[in-house]
XYZ file of C-alpha atoms in Angstrom:
685
model
C 6.709 35.022 19.364
C 9.221 37.861 19.457
C 12.484 38.356 21.334
C 11.401 36.819 24.614
C 11.204 33.076 25.205
C 7.851 31.610 24.144
C 6.089 28.654 25.623
C 3.470 26.753 23.659
C 0.686 27.991 25.939
C 1.744 31.617 25.363
C 1.548 31.528 21.568
C -2.052 32.673 21.237
C -1.271 35.753 23.362
C 1.907 36.747 21.536
C 1.505 40.233 20.061
C 3.821 39.583 17.113
C 1.994 36.419 16.188
C -1.361 38.202 16.551
C -0.247 40.908 14.129
C 1.080 38.351 11.644
C -2.342 36.632 11.564
C -4.408 39.818 11.643
C -6.008 41.755 8.773
C -2.967 44.033 8.567
C -0.693 43.444 5.536
C 2.997 43.316 6.422
C 5.432 43.948 3.582
C 8.625 41.868 3.326
C 10.792 44.929 4.085
C 8.915 45.840 7.275
C 11.093 45.956 10.417
C 8.419 43.826 12.074
C 10.083 40.691 10.743
C 13.308 41.284 12.685
C 11.367 41.123 15.948
C 8.955 38.421 14.796
C 11.835 36.115 13.859
C 13.669 36.693 17.140
C 11.484 34.313 19.094
C 12.810 31.590 21.349
C 10.896 28.350 21.214
C 11.993 24.800 21.786
C 11.264 22.811 18.620
C 8.962 19.821 19.068
C 11.045 16.754 19.874
C 8.363 14.108 20.080
C 4.979 13.307 18.590
C 3.389 14.588 21.812
C 5.299 17.873 21.512
C 4.169 18.295 17.907
C 0.525 17.545 18.718
C 0.613 20.035 21.587
C 2.164 22.720 19.396
C -0.415 22.103 16.647
C -3.241 22.489 19.132
C -1.790 25.753 20.475
C -1.428 27.129 16.944
C -4.840 25.985 15.725
C -6.783 29.189 16.473
C -3.918 31.352 15.221
C -3.725 29.438 11.922
C -7.492 29.680 11.512
C -7.219 33.489 11.704
C -4.364 33.453 9.220
C -6.377 31.275 6.850
C -9.227 33.804 6.895
C -7.097 36.937 6.583
C -4.224 35.898 4.334
C -6.186 36.289 1.096
C -6.265 40.004 1.920
C -2.914 40.478 3.637
C -0.645 38.057 1.767
C 1.422 37.739 4.956
C 2.352 34.115 4.215
C 3.906 35.226 0.942
C 5.720 38.017 2.772
C 7.081 35.516 5.307
C 8.338 33.321 2.462
C 10.007 36.373 0.861
C 11.685 37.151 4.190
C 12.809 33.526 4.532
C 14.269 33.651 1.023
C 16.190 36.779 2.008
C 17.481 35.221 5.236
C 18.555 32.033 3.468
C 20.385 34.109 0.840
C 22.160 36.030 3.595
C 23.076 32.777 5.316
C 24.515 31.379 2.093
C 26.600 34.516 1.600
C 27.787 34.887 5.204
C 31.340 33.854 5.964
C 31.398 30.108 6.719
C 27.726 30.391 7.727
C 28.812 31.353 11.238
C 26.702 34.491 11.599
C 24.408 33.713 14.490
C 21.748 36.274 13.543
C 21.347 34.933 9.994
C 21.312 31.389 11.315
C 18.847 32.115 14.085
C 16.373 34.021 11.911
C 16.677 31.550 9.042
C 15.782 28.710 11.359
C 12.864 30.627 12.878
C 11.459 31.622 9.489
C 11.606 28.037 8.218
C 10.041 26.741 11.409
C 7.176 29.244 11.136
C 6.587 28.450 7.454
C 6.625 24.728 8.163
C 3.967 25.078 10.880
C 1.718 27.275 8.733
C 1.975 25.250 5.526
C 1.408 21.984 7.380
C -1.837 23.377 8.789
C -2.942 24.655 5.376
C -2.124 21.385 3.616
C -4.044 19.400 6.223
C -7.008 21.787 6.218
C -7.535 23.055 2.673
C -5.299 20.906 0.466
C -2.481 21.647 -1.921
C -4.116 23.879 -4.532
C -5.505 26.379 -2.058
C -2.286 26.251 -0.028
C -0.363 27.256 -3.154
C -2.791 30.130 -3.797
C -2.146 31.444 -0.292
C 1.616 31.443 -0.868
C 1.206 33.439 -4.096
C -1.103 36.204 -2.796
C 0.271 39.629 -3.862
C 2.836 37.984 -6.090
C 3.424 39.536 -9.502
C 0.420 38.699 -11.683
C 2.500 37.016 -14.372
C 3.960 34.804 -11.698
C 0.543 33.788 -10.395
C -0.594 32.784 -13.848
C 2.509 30.733 -14.491
C 2.114 26.934 -14.610
C 4.535 26.688 -11.685
C 4.223 29.357 -8.934
C 7.474 31.286 -8.965
C 7.490 32.172 -5.258
C 6.989 28.562 -4.203
C 9.539 27.427 -6.751
C 12.048 29.917 -5.349
C 11.380 28.538 -1.886
C 12.096 24.990 -3.076
C 15.325 26.159 -4.711
C 16.440 27.974 -1.559
C 15.757 24.938 0.623
C 17.825 22.834 -1.742
C 20.657 25.391 -1.625
C 20.676 25.347 2.178
C 20.789 21.545 2.336
C 23.573 21.283 -0.226
C 25.658 24.444 0.185
C 25.487 25.572 3.821
C 28.320 23.869 5.745
C 26.996 21.618 8.487
C 28.094 22.675 11.975
C 26.656 22.922 15.466
C 25.385 26.378 14.548
C 23.676 25.352 11.289
C 22.501 21.877 12.343
C 18.932 22.967 13.091
C 18.731 25.018 9.901
C 19.582 21.915 7.877
C 17.049 19.911 9.854
C 14.304 22.494 9.360
C 15.004 22.810 5.617
C 14.503 19.044 5.286
C 11.366 19.164 7.425
C 9.971 21.938 5.227
C 10.457 19.798 2.135
C 8.805 16.831 3.823
C 5.827 18.995 4.784
C 5.465 20.376 1.252
C 5.692 16.890 -0.235
C 3.150 15.607 2.295
C 0.450 16.914 -0.058
C 0.444 13.287 -1.269
C -1.021 12.252 2.085
C -4.118 14.314 1.420
C -4.677 13.386 -2.200
C -6.038 10.332 -3.956
C -4.376 11.247 -7.251
C -0.841 10.565 -8.420
C 1.971 12.891 -7.381
C 2.450 13.631 -11.076
C -0.582 15.937 -10.812
C 0.832 17.744 -7.773
C 2.203 21.281 -8.053
C 4.824 20.637 -5.359
C 6.049 17.473 -7.050
C 6.108 19.160 -10.451
C 8.328 21.838 -8.965
C 10.809 19.466 -7.358
C 10.884 17.139 -10.375
C 11.174 20.048 -12.833
C 14.116 19.923 -15.198
C 15.844 22.917 -13.587
C 15.538 21.333 -10.143
C 16.364 17.821 -11.331
C 19.819 18.905 -12.481
C 20.717 19.087 -8.802
C 19.205 15.678 -7.968
C 22.537 13.791 -7.708
C 24.050 16.270 -5.262
C 20.852 16.307 -3.181
C 20.751 12.503 -2.956
C 24.480 12.439 -2.204
C 24.036 15.019 0.570
C 21.096 13.163 2.122
C 23.036 9.896 2.032
C 26.001 11.627 3.599
C 23.796 13.032 6.374
C 22.565 9.496 6.954
C 25.965 7.834 7.207
C 27.457 10.602 9.372
C 24.773 10.094 12.063
C 25.629 13.509 13.494
C 24.166 14.156 16.932
C 22.238 17.328 17.593
C 24.650 19.896 19.088
C 24.902 19.715 22.877
C 25.412 22.762 25.108
C 25.751 26.456 24.471
C 27.510 28.231 21.646
C 30.937 29.669 22.070
C 30.302 33.413 22.134
C 31.163 34.974 18.739
C 31.984 38.608 18.006
C 29.103 41.073 17.716
C 26.470 42.995 19.613
C 26.168 41.927 23.237
C 22.395 42.481 23.179
C 21.936 40.280 20.112
C 24.282 37.675 21.533
C 22.361 37.600 24.772
C 19.112 36.930 22.951
C 20.722 34.410 20.614
C 22.440 32.566 23.423
C 19.094 32.277 25.145
C 17.580 30.785 22.013
C 20.417 28.361 21.554
C 20.263 27.314 25.170
C 16.641 26.326 24.633
C 17.149 24.717 21.239
C 20.416 22.856 21.595
C 19.837 21.701 25.117
C 16.305 20.769 24.184
C 17.440 18.418 21.440
C 20.960 17.549 22.508
C 19.876 16.486 25.986
C 16.612 14.958 24.887
C 17.335 11.809 26.858
C 16.672 13.862 29.993
C 13.736 15.860 28.678
C 11.731 13.333 26.678
C 9.368 10.970 28.410
C 9.543 7.613 26.669
C 6.138 5.970 26.410
C 5.576 2.332 27.217
C 5.527 1.317 23.557
C 8.229 -1.322 23.860
C 11.957 -1.502 23.153
C 11.655 -0.736 19.431
C 9.705 2.477 20.059
C 12.283 3.601 22.624
C 15.138 2.938 20.201
C 13.382 4.837 17.391
C 12.557 7.738 19.721
C 16.171 7.905 20.864
C 17.335 7.868 17.254
C 14.940 10.642 16.210
C 15.956 12.911 19.086
C 19.695 12.186 19.146
C 20.402 12.042 15.391
C 17.353 13.748 13.882
C 19.181 15.086 10.823
C 20.218 11.572 9.781
C 16.698 10.238 10.345
C 14.898 13.021 8.484
C 17.436 12.969 5.629
C 16.733 9.299 5.030
C 12.972 9.891 5.112
C 13.258 12.710 2.563
C 15.421 10.496 0.343
C 12.744 7.776 0.408
C 9.979 10.255 -0.423
C 11.922 11.755 -3.323
C 12.801 8.389 -4.841
C 9.479 6.571 -4.476
C 7.240 9.054 -6.335
C 7.080 9.710 -10.076
C 8.155 6.119 -10.763
C 6.204 6.057 -14.041
C 7.874 9.271 -15.237
C 11.447 10.467 -15.201
C 12.466 10.769 -11.564
C 16.025 12.202 -11.432
C 16.393 11.477 -7.706
C 15.542 7.839 -8.287
C 18.007 7.686 -11.176
C 20.714 9.191 -8.976
C 20.147 6.659 -6.188
C 20.270 3.745 -8.601
C 23.445 4.700 -10.466
C 26.014 6.074 -7.996
C 29.300 4.203 -7.662
C 31.979 3.635 -5.053
C 34.542 6.379 -4.454
C 37.621 4.441 -5.634
C 35.734 2.243 -8.125
C 37.094 3.437 -11.480
C 36.777 0.014 -13.123
C 33.070 -0.285 -12.313
C 32.372 3.094 -13.873
C 34.330 2.183 -16.991
C 32.513 -1.120 -17.467
C 29.023 0.204 -16.772
C 26.848 1.456 -19.601
C 25.230 3.901 -17.158
C 27.093 7.097 -16.330
C 27.426 7.245 -12.506
C 25.381 10.015 -10.919
C 27.993 10.573 -8.213
C 30.617 8.707 -6.205
C 30.092 7.661 -2.621
C 31.990 5.724 0.015
C 30.393 2.268 -0.063
C 32.352 1.122 2.966
C 30.899 3.859 5.188
C 27.427 3.278 3.787
C 27.616 -0.462 4.459
C 28.962 -0.006 7.983
C 26.242 2.515 8.855
C 23.453 0.256 7.598
C 24.903 -2.626 9.620
C 25.562 -0.578 12.738
C 22.370 1.373 13.383
C 18.951 0.032 14.309
C 17.353 -1.724 11.359
C 14.161 0.322 11.158
C 11.606 0.330 8.336
C 13.353 3.194 6.581
C 16.798 1.568 6.758
C 15.326 -1.681 5.434
C 13.663 0.220 2.576
C 16.935 1.935 1.665
C 18.793 -1.380 1.685
C 16.085 -2.965 -0.448
C 16.256 -0.188 -3.048
C 20.048 -0.324 -3.218
C 20.193 -4.119 -3.541
C 17.409 -4.341 -6.074
C 18.123 -1.281 -8.204
C 21.781 -0.286 -7.834
C 23.986 -3.032 -9.319
C 27.139 -1.320 -8.055
C 26.009 -1.499 -4.435
C 24.727 -5.058 -4.796
C 27.998 -6.259 -6.300
C 29.948 -4.577 -3.494
C 27.797 -6.128 -0.761
C 28.029 -9.605 -2.262
C 31.821 -9.424 -2.060
C 31.922 -8.496 1.625
C 33.600 -11.071 3.856
C 31.581 -9.826 6.834
C 28.156 -10.328 5.257
C 26.916 -11.561 8.644
C 26.902 -7.945 9.854
C 24.180 -7.230 7.320
C 22.245 -10.498 7.566
C 21.972 -10.952 11.342
C 19.996 -7.701 11.962
C 17.563 -8.782 9.219
C 17.169 -12.188 10.861
C 16.461 -10.496 14.174
C 13.631 -8.509 12.573
C 12.091 -11.756 11.349
C 12.703 -13.472 14.670
C 10.962 -10.651 16.530
C 8.067 -10.591 14.076
C 5.381 -9.710 16.672
C 7.269 -6.474 17.443
C 7.479 -5.404 13.791
C 4.951 -4.452 11.134
C 3.936 -6.992 8.519
C 5.457 -4.723 5.865
C 8.794 -4.568 7.667
C 8.813 -8.363 7.889
C 7.900 -8.624 4.235
C 10.631 -6.261 3.032
C 13.216 -8.033 5.203
C 12.309 -11.314 3.526
C 12.586 -9.701 0.106
C 16.141 -8.633 0.963
C 17.024 -12.221 1.914
C 15.466 -13.413 -1.322
C 17.539 -10.952 -3.365
C 20.689 -12.031 -1.534
C 19.852 -15.699 -2.117
C 19.857 -15.152 -5.879
C 23.664 -15.023 -5.659
C 25.476 -18.380 -5.590
C 28.511 -16.928 -3.842
C 26.293 -15.666 -1.020
C 24.604 -19.075 -0.673
C 27.969 -20.773 -0.398
C 29.616 -18.250 1.914
C 26.866 -18.197 4.555
C 27.651 -21.837 5.369
C 31.350 -21.010 5.786
C 30.756 -18.316 8.417
C 30.550 -19.730 11.944
C 28.605 -17.878 14.619
C 28.885 -18.259 18.378
C 26.856 -16.899 21.260
C 23.581 -16.185 19.445
C 21.763 -15.382 22.680
C 18.708 -13.764 21.047
C 17.644 -17.086 19.538
C 15.878 -18.522 22.572
C 14.016 -21.567 21.223
C 17.077 -23.626 21.871
C 20.553 -22.963 23.199
C 22.995 -23.239 20.294
C 26.653 -22.770 21.124
C 27.819 -22.726 17.521
C 26.059 -22.608 14.153
C 26.766 -21.436 10.621
C 25.187 -18.223 9.358
C 23.412 -20.309 6.725
C 22.011 -22.624 9.380
C 20.747 -19.690 11.434
C 19.170 -18.195 8.326
C 17.307 -21.450 7.606
C 16.107 -21.652 11.223
C 14.736 -18.114 11.271
C 13.023 -18.398 7.877
C 11.356 -21.671 8.913
C 10.212 -20.002 12.128
C 8.784 -17.133 10.052
C 6.809 -19.604 7.941
C 5.358 -21.163 11.070
C 4.543 -17.745 12.541
C 2.807 -16.806 9.304
C 0.734 -19.997 9.377
C -0.505 -19.149 12.868
C -0.855 -15.348 12.754
C -0.628 -13.663 9.371
C -1.728 -16.306 6.839
C -0.146 -14.350 4.002
C 0.429 -16.294 0.789
C 3.075 -13.832 -0.417
C 5.063 -14.275 2.777
C 5.078 -18.063 2.386
C 6.126 -17.736 -1.235
C 9.102 -15.520 -0.491
C 10.257 -17.555 2.504
C 10.244 -20.760 0.477
C 11.799 -19.088 -2.560
C 14.772 -17.919 -0.476
C 15.251 -21.414 1.006
C 14.888 -22.951 -2.453
C 17.589 -20.689 -3.901
C 19.929 -21.686 -1.080
C 19.078 -25.399 -0.951
C 21.641 -26.624 -3.464
C 24.351 -25.055 -1.279
C 23.143 -26.307 2.121
C 26.266 -27.664 3.790
C 26.909 -29.131 7.240
C 23.419 -28.357 8.465
C 23.244 -28.333 12.257
C 21.236 -31.246 13.778
C 18.640 -28.777 15.057
C 18.350 -27.118 11.638
C 17.789 -30.524 10.027
C 15.130 -31.320 12.628
C 13.320 -28.032 12.048
C 13.332 -28.481 8.272
C 11.770 -31.946 8.483
C 9.423 -30.810 11.265
C 8.147 -28.061 8.967
C 7.113 -30.706 6.459
C 5.597 -32.801 9.249
C 3.483 -29.862 10.480
C 2.275 -29.114 6.970
C 1.544 -32.807 6.369
C -0.698 -32.952 9.447
C -2.561 -29.871 8.249
C -2.977 -31.522 4.862
C -4.541 -34.627 6.383
C -6.937 -32.548 8.499
C -7.945 -30.353 5.572
C -8.578 -33.319 3.272
C -10.734 -34.897 5.980
C -12.646 -31.652 6.469
C -13.285 -31.337 2.744
C -14.628 -34.880 2.546
C -17.021 -34.171 5.414
C -17.953 -30.591 4.471
C -21.684 -29.934 3.875
C -22.741 -27.497 1.093
C -22.663 -23.815 2.003
C -23.078 -21.504 -1.027
C -23.315 -21.244 -4.804
C -19.539 -21.199 -5.259
C -19.180 -24.696 -3.848
C -17.776 -27.530 -5.929
C -18.573 -31.213 -6.142
C -16.013 -33.500 -4.538
C -14.964 -37.005 -5.532
C -17.637 -38.548 -3.336
C -20.419 -36.626 -5.023
C -20.770 -34.157 -2.159
C -20.399 -30.391 -2.312
C -17.479 -28.592 -0.671
C -16.708 -24.971 0.025
C -14.559 -23.313 -2.647
C -12.432 -21.589 0.021
C -11.409 -24.972 1.425
C -10.433 -26.146 -2.047
C -8.302 -23.043 -2.453
C -6.688 -23.573 0.967
C -5.862 -27.159 0.011
C -4.341 -26.050 -3.291
C -2.113 -23.485 -1.558
C -1.103 -25.986 1.129
C -0.137 -28.565 -1.487
C 1.976 -25.956 -3.261
C 3.806 -25.253 -0.010
C 4.240 -28.967 0.759
C 5.606 -29.557 -2.708
C 8.046 -26.682 -2.281
C 9.377 -28.020 1.034
C 9.890 -31.434 -0.545
C 11.748 -29.819 -3.440
C 14.020 -27.962 -1.001
C 14.901 -31.204 0.822
C 15.385 -33.014 -2.478
C 17.611 -30.245 -3.849
C 19.865 -30.485 -0.802
C 20.097 -34.287 -1.134
C 20.758 -34.089 -4.867
C 23.594 -31.560 -4.649
C 25.004 -31.827 -1.129
C 24.119 -35.230 0.326
C 27.708 -36.080 1.448
C 27.885 -32.707 3.263
C 24.691 -33.203 5.269
C 24.780 -36.351 7.416
C 22.563 -34.705 10.038
C 19.775 -34.218 7.492
C 20.007 -37.874 6.420
C 19.894 -38.897 10.083
C 16.709 -36.822 10.606
C 15.087 -38.314 7.498
C 15.772 -41.810 8.822
C 14.347 -40.886 12.211
C 11.207 -39.344 10.669
C 10.757 -41.675 7.700
C 7.111 -42.415 8.556
C 6.210 -38.754 7.860
C 6.865 -39.223 4.141
C 5.208 -42.604 3.619
C 1.592 -41.308 3.234
C 2.743 -39.203 0.274
C 4.478 -41.923 -1.710
C 1.270 -42.628 -3.625
C -0.122 -39.079 -3.700
C -0.275 -37.800 -7.270
C 0.925 -34.323 -6.300
C 4.040 -35.531 -4.464
C 4.944 -39.099 -5.367
C 7.583 -38.259 -7.979
C 9.694 -36.193 -5.612
C 8.975 -38.310 -2.503
C 10.449 -41.261 -4.401
C 13.838 -39.518 -4.311
C 13.638 -39.002 -0.561
C 12.512 -42.606 -0.085
C 15.495 -43.774 -2.139
C 17.867 -42.017 0.260
C 16.033 -43.374 3.300
C 16.019 -46.945 1.946
C 19.693 -46.858 0.953
C 20.929 -45.723 4.368
C 18.428 -47.909 6.224
C 19.986 -50.885 4.470
C 23.450 -49.740 5.547
C 22.300 -49.466 9.150
C 20.677 -52.921 9.079
C 24.067 -54.439 8.292
C 25.395 -53.189 11.664
C 25.010 -54.852 15.029
C 21.730 -53.305 16.208
C 22.536 -53.890 19.894
C 25.605 -51.653 19.684
C 24.249 -48.840 17.557
C 23.792 -45.292 18.919
C 23.677 -41.754 17.526
C 27.409 -41.593 16.846
C 27.399 -45.009 15.190
C 24.448 -44.027 12.996
C 26.196 -40.836 11.901
C 29.424 -42.756 11.224
C 27.504 -45.252 9.101
C 25.825 -42.420 7.171
C 29.156 -40.704 6.540
C 30.714 -43.945 5.386
C 27.691 -44.711 3.198
C 27.862 -41.374 1.377
C 31.080 -42.533 -0.331
C 29.140 -45.453 -1.792
C 26.060 -43.458 -2.740
C 25.428 -43.672 -6.511
C 25.121 -40.079 -7.754
C 22.773 -41.015 -10.591
C 20.327 -42.789 -8.325
C 18.036 -39.791 -7.826
C 15.655 -38.565 -10.468
C 16.722 -35.196 -11.864
C 14.446 -32.211 -11.309
C 14.856 -28.648 -12.631
C 17.203 -26.606 -10.474
C 15.378 -24.380 -8.016
C 15.982 -20.767 -9.002
C 13.710 -17.908 -8.049
C 14.150 -14.232 -8.783
C 12.400 -11.311 -7.186
C 10.644 -8.788 -9.422
C 8.371 -5.853 -8.716
C 4.979 -5.701 -10.309
C 4.155 -3.068 -12.907
C 2.847 -0.496 -10.411
C 4.975 -0.865 -7.275
C 4.116 2.681 -6.192
C 0.688 1.414 -5.104
C 2.497 -0.357 -2.282
C 5.600 1.728 -1.700
C 4.136 5.249 -1.615
C 1.678 4.509 1.227
C 4.364 2.469 2.980
C 6.939 5.261 2.808
C 4.477 7.833 4.121
C 3.416 5.540 6.948
C 7.091 5.384 7.960
C 7.423 9.188 7.745
C 4.325 9.628 9.894
C 5.715 7.254 12.521
C 8.710 9.525 13.098
C 8.861 11.659 16.216
C 9.649 15.009 14.573
C 6.606 15.458 12.315
C 2.969 14.682 12.890
C -0.043 15.042 10.609
C -3.652 14.949 11.661
C -5.180 11.692 10.440
C -8.611 13.260 9.976
C -8.147 14.313 6.342
C -5.513 11.805 5.208
C -6.630 9.985 2.058
C -3.546 7.848 1.454
C -3.804 4.483 3.159
C -1.659 1.404 3.322
C -2.906 -1.684 1.502
C -3.486 -4.772 3.561
C -0.666 -7.309 3.660
C -2.424 -9.405 1.021
C -2.391 -6.503 -1.441
C 1.364 -6.022 -1.580
C 2.458 -5.448 -5.120
C 5.671 -7.441 -5.072
C 5.955 -10.957 -6.439
C 8.413 -13.771 -6.976
C 8.905 -15.400 -10.348
C 10.824 -18.485 -11.298
């Protein structure tokens, strides 16, 4: 490093870096730091860049690991960084290029070193290295004072340094430093409540600033500021310093700002290209959201002030909401800008997670969203995630469904989606549909997701949540498109065929193991097949209840569904005498028989589709409302299980690790995602 530009392959030969990692102690007030922190290096912009940089620094960090117990140079670097950040905070409008430059470089160096130490030796030893040569009373303290001061300074930079082209990378690096420090969770199998870094950031003194930190991170997210393009306008000062600084900024700002020219996009598909473009064009927004998710998804069993802040903020002009709420708002935020940003940008895992948390935990945000007249802007991107299921992770699909389920708990939402007409939905390619309601499109995509799950994922939870969302909406199904009606009945038909095949297989199944059960014919059948049949019958029953609910509450508004039932009446006949279905099939048969009788009264030689629909519409006025047997109204509500962190913490960190700006070696990671069947979210009636 040093005042001349550094390439990754030159790092091991850099004299300043060699001295920093040597056996020579360097005090915080040594003039060495001014030269050491005057290096020019393009920050890693992609995962490949980060991996290359890590490999180039590996030998250097190994030397530092061996020598730092004697030299304490890591602690000295942190002291220098604290001094530079203090100078930056005090400088006029944070426009001093030297303070900004050296603050960024010091944070970048600390981030690289601490990431290596966390990956290699773990949190406890990493903390010991930061506290070498600290005052003895500080070392013995429950919370290391030097590391705590570093956390406080990072927070001050994020919150108090004005964001500009000059300070953009400082903000970004402060957030990256926090993410690296909190990544100790990746390398631990114990709760974050036992972590020194998490104890520091959740400490009462730090937690007082939680609302402003969450507000700032949210603001970074909605602003979607691009990395600064081009060179700085030359400020006043030393020409020598400006020459060096301009060289640095040429490398840094052009490196990130023009990343579209410099970054090679891998062949990982359209989604990967979009995410890569997002991470390199608006990295501050991306990393701010990731830090917000990390802060709010740990310490869920203890008092987490960041989580509290996210769940209680209110709209900027919403004085009435604050007055009526029993919870004091943590801060005020512009809901309109937040909503528009969520709708506008690519719906990635992290955006979906943020939306989920706001809908499920912040009643102010949920109430605001439910009142939006343009709810389609929020729903359509979610439907596209489900539609493109093969291109998305099972967890992203699952969380998208949970959002639909939460939305479907609201009667106003269920009614409004059938009043919004959509045209030109070109991404739905199964069939060309010139015009359809948002509700109809939602039903189509959810049914398609169920069918995809049956073929590929076979996840019981996914089925449950798909059907629960449809069930919540079913009493408000109105003017269902002919194709939607066909797909709904076809879903039952597909399941019915599977049911017949599975029953036949069970009857003919030979014994296989000690867990087998005796069937009605005296034979022995595999317990797994019995379980599959039980689950399939639950799903069949649910689909019948959805159809019945629509007929019970909205029969006059759905002639196309009645038409489809008449056309496919033979599908339901085998279940009229089945003990698990006969009660509810009787309702459907009543509708079929009533309208069949109406059609039989017409001249059969002259009847066509239009005539059938006209007869159905005329017959609905004569339909006796009390003819159908009453069943309990279908109402499902989403709840988290008692320990949601078992799912969300690994999920959040998997999303952080997928980002382009940070990369951790997988060799020592101990935090793993559960399989899709181990998700800790459930639906209750």
